[in-house]
Coordinates of C-alpha atoms and ligand atoms in Angstrom, one line a residue:
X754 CA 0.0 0.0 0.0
X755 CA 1.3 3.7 -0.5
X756 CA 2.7 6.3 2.0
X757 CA -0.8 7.8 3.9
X758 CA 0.5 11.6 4.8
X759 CA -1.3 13.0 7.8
X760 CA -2.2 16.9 8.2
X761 CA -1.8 19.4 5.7
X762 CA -0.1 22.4 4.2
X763 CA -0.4 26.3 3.8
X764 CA -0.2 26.7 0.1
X765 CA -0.4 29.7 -2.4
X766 CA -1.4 27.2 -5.3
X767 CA -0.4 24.2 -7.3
X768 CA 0.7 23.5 -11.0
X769 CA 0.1 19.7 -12.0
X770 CA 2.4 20.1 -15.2
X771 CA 5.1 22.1 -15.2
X772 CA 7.8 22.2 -17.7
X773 CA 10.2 25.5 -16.0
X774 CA 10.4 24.3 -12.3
X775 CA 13.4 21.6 -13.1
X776 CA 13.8 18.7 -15.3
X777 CA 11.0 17.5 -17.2
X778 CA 7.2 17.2 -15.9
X779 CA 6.3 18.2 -12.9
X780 CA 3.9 19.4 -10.4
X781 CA 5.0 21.9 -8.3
X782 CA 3.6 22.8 -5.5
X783 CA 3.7 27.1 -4.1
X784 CA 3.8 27.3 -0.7
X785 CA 2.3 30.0 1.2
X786 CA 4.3 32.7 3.4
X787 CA 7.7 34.4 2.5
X788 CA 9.4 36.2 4.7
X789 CA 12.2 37.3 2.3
X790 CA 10.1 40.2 0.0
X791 CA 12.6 40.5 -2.6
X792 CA 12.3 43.6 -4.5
X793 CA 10.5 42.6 -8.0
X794 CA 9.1 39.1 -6.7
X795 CA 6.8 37.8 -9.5
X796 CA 5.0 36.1 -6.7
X797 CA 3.7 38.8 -4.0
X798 CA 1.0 37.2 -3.1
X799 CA 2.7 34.2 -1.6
X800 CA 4.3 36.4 0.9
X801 CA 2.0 37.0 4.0
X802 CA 1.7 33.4 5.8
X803 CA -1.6 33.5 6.8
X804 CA -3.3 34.2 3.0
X805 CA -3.4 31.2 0.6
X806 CA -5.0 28.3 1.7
X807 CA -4.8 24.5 3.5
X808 CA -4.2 21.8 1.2
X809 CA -4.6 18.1 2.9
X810 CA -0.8 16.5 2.3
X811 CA -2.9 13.5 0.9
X812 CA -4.6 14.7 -1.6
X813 CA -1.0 16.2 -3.3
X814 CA 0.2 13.1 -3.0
X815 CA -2.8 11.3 -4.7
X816 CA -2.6 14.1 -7.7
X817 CA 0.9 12.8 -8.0
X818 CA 0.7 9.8 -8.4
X819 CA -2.0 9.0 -10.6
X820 CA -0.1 10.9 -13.0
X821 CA 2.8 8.8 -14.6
X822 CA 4.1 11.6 -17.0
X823 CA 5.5 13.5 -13.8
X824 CA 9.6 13.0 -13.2
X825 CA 9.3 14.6 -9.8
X826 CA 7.6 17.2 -7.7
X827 CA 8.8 20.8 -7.1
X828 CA 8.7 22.6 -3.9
X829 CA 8.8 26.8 -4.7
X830 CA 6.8 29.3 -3.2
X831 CA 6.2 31.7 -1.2
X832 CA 9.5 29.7 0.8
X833 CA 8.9 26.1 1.1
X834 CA 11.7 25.7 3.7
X835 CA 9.1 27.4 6.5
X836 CA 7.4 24.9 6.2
X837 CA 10.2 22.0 6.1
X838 CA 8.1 19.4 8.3
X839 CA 5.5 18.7 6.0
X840 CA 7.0 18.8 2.8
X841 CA 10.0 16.3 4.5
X842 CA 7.2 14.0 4.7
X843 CA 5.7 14.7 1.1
X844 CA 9.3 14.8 -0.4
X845 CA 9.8 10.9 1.0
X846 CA 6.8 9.8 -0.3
X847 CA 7.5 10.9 -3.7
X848 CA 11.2 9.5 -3.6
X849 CA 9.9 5.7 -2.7
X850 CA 7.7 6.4 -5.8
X851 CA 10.6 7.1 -7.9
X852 CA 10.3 10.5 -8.7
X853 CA 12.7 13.2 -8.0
X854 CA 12.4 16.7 -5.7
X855 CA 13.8 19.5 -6.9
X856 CA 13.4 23.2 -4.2
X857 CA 13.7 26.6 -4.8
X858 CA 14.6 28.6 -1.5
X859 CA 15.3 32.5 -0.9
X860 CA 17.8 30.9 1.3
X861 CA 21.3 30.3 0.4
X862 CA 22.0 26.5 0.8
X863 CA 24.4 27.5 4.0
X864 CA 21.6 29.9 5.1
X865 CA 19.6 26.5 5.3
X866 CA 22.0 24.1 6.8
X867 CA 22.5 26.8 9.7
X868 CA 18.5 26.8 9.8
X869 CA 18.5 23.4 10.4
X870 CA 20.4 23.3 13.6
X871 CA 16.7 24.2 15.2
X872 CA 15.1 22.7 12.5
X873 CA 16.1 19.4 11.4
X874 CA 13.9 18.4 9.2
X875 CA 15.4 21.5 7.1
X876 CA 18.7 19.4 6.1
X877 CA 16.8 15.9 5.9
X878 CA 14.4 17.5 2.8
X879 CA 17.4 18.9 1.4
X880 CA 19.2 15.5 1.6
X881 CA 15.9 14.3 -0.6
X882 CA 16.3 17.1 -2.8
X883 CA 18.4 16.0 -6.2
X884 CA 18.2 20.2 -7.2
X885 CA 18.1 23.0 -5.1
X886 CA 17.9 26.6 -6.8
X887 CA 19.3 28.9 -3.8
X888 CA 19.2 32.5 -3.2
X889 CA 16.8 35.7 -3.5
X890 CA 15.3 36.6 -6.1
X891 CA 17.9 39.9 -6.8
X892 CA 16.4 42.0 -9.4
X893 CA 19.8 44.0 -10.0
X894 CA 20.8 40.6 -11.7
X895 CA 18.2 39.3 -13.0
X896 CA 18.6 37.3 -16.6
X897 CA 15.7 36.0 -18.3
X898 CA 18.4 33.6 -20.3
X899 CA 19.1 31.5 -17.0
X900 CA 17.5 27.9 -16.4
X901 CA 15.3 27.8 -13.6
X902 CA 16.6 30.7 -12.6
X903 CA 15.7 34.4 -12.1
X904 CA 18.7 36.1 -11.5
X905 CA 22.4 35.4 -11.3
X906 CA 23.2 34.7 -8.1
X907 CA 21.0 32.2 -7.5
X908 CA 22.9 28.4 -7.9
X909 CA 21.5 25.0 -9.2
X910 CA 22.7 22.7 -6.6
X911 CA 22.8 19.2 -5.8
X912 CA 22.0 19.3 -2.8
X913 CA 21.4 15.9 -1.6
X914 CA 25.6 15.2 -2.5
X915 CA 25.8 19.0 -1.0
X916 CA 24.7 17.3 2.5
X917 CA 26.3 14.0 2.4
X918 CA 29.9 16.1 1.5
X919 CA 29.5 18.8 3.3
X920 CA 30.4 21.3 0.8
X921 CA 28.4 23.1 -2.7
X922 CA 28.3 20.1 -5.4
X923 CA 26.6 22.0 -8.4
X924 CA 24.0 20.3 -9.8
X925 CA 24.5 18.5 -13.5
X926 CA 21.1 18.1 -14.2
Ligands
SF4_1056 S1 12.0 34.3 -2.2 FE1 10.8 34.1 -4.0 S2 8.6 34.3 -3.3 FE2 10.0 35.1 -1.7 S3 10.1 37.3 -2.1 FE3 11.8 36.4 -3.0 S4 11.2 36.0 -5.2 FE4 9.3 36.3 -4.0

């Protein structure tokens, strides 16, 4: 039988097929609540944590997988790493299905690992994550050229090989 998730998530919105969010088809889920209010977000509304709305964890993972075009999920926002506990629980679910998670985060990768000293489930979704696009959103260098990107200083990390060495790995997907 598959993974039952309990509880649910605060979450701005979903898209079942996307083809920007990381390598080929997949839903990607916007969390709900930033606290990082870059200057030219695309995404405002994601910003205050108590607008958007509660999604049962269940039913994301039922959208998923009845649909076997998907490669993996993708966790963006708002900033899914408030929020680390559920989408750790999501995020494993997924992986035993085969599929692949892929984060975006305002946080730098190191931002998050110090997070995760009073948060551990912050490091254990990263170590599920096989992409991680890091940084704010920084208008001044933004470049509408860039994969999965918005601006230059973000990274495409792997950040599951990121935890396990303990230093950046970039990613190669
Ligand atoms: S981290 Fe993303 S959602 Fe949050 S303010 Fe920056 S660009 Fe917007």
């Amino acid at each position: 039988m598959s993974t039952q998730l309990k509880g649910s998530i605060r979450l701005a919105g979903v898209v079942r097929e996307s083809i920007v969010d990381g390598p080929g088809i997949r839903f990607t889920v916007f969390t709900q609540g930033c606290p990082h209010h870059c200057p030219g977000c695309h995404n405002p509304q994601t910003h205050d944590p108590a607008g958007g709305y509660d999604c049962e964890m269940q039913k994301i993972l039922d959208a998923v997988e009845k649909n076997p075009l998907l490669r993996g999920i993708t966790l963006s926002g708002g900033e899914p790493f408030e929020q680390p506990e559920q989408l750790l629980e999501l995020a494993k679910a997924v992986v035993a299905m085969g599929k692949d998670v892929v984060a975006f985060s305002g946080y730098t990768f190191e931002q998050l690992m110090e997070k995760s000293k009073e948060r551990p489930a912050i490091k254990e979704l990263l170590s599920l994550c096989c992409m991680l696009v890091d940084g704010r959103f920084v208008l001044a260098e933004r470049d509408l050229t860039l994969r999965f990107r918005g601006s230059r200083n973000q990274r495409l990390i792997n950040a599951a090989e990121s935890v396990k060495k303990g230093e950046i790995v970039l990613s190669d997907l």
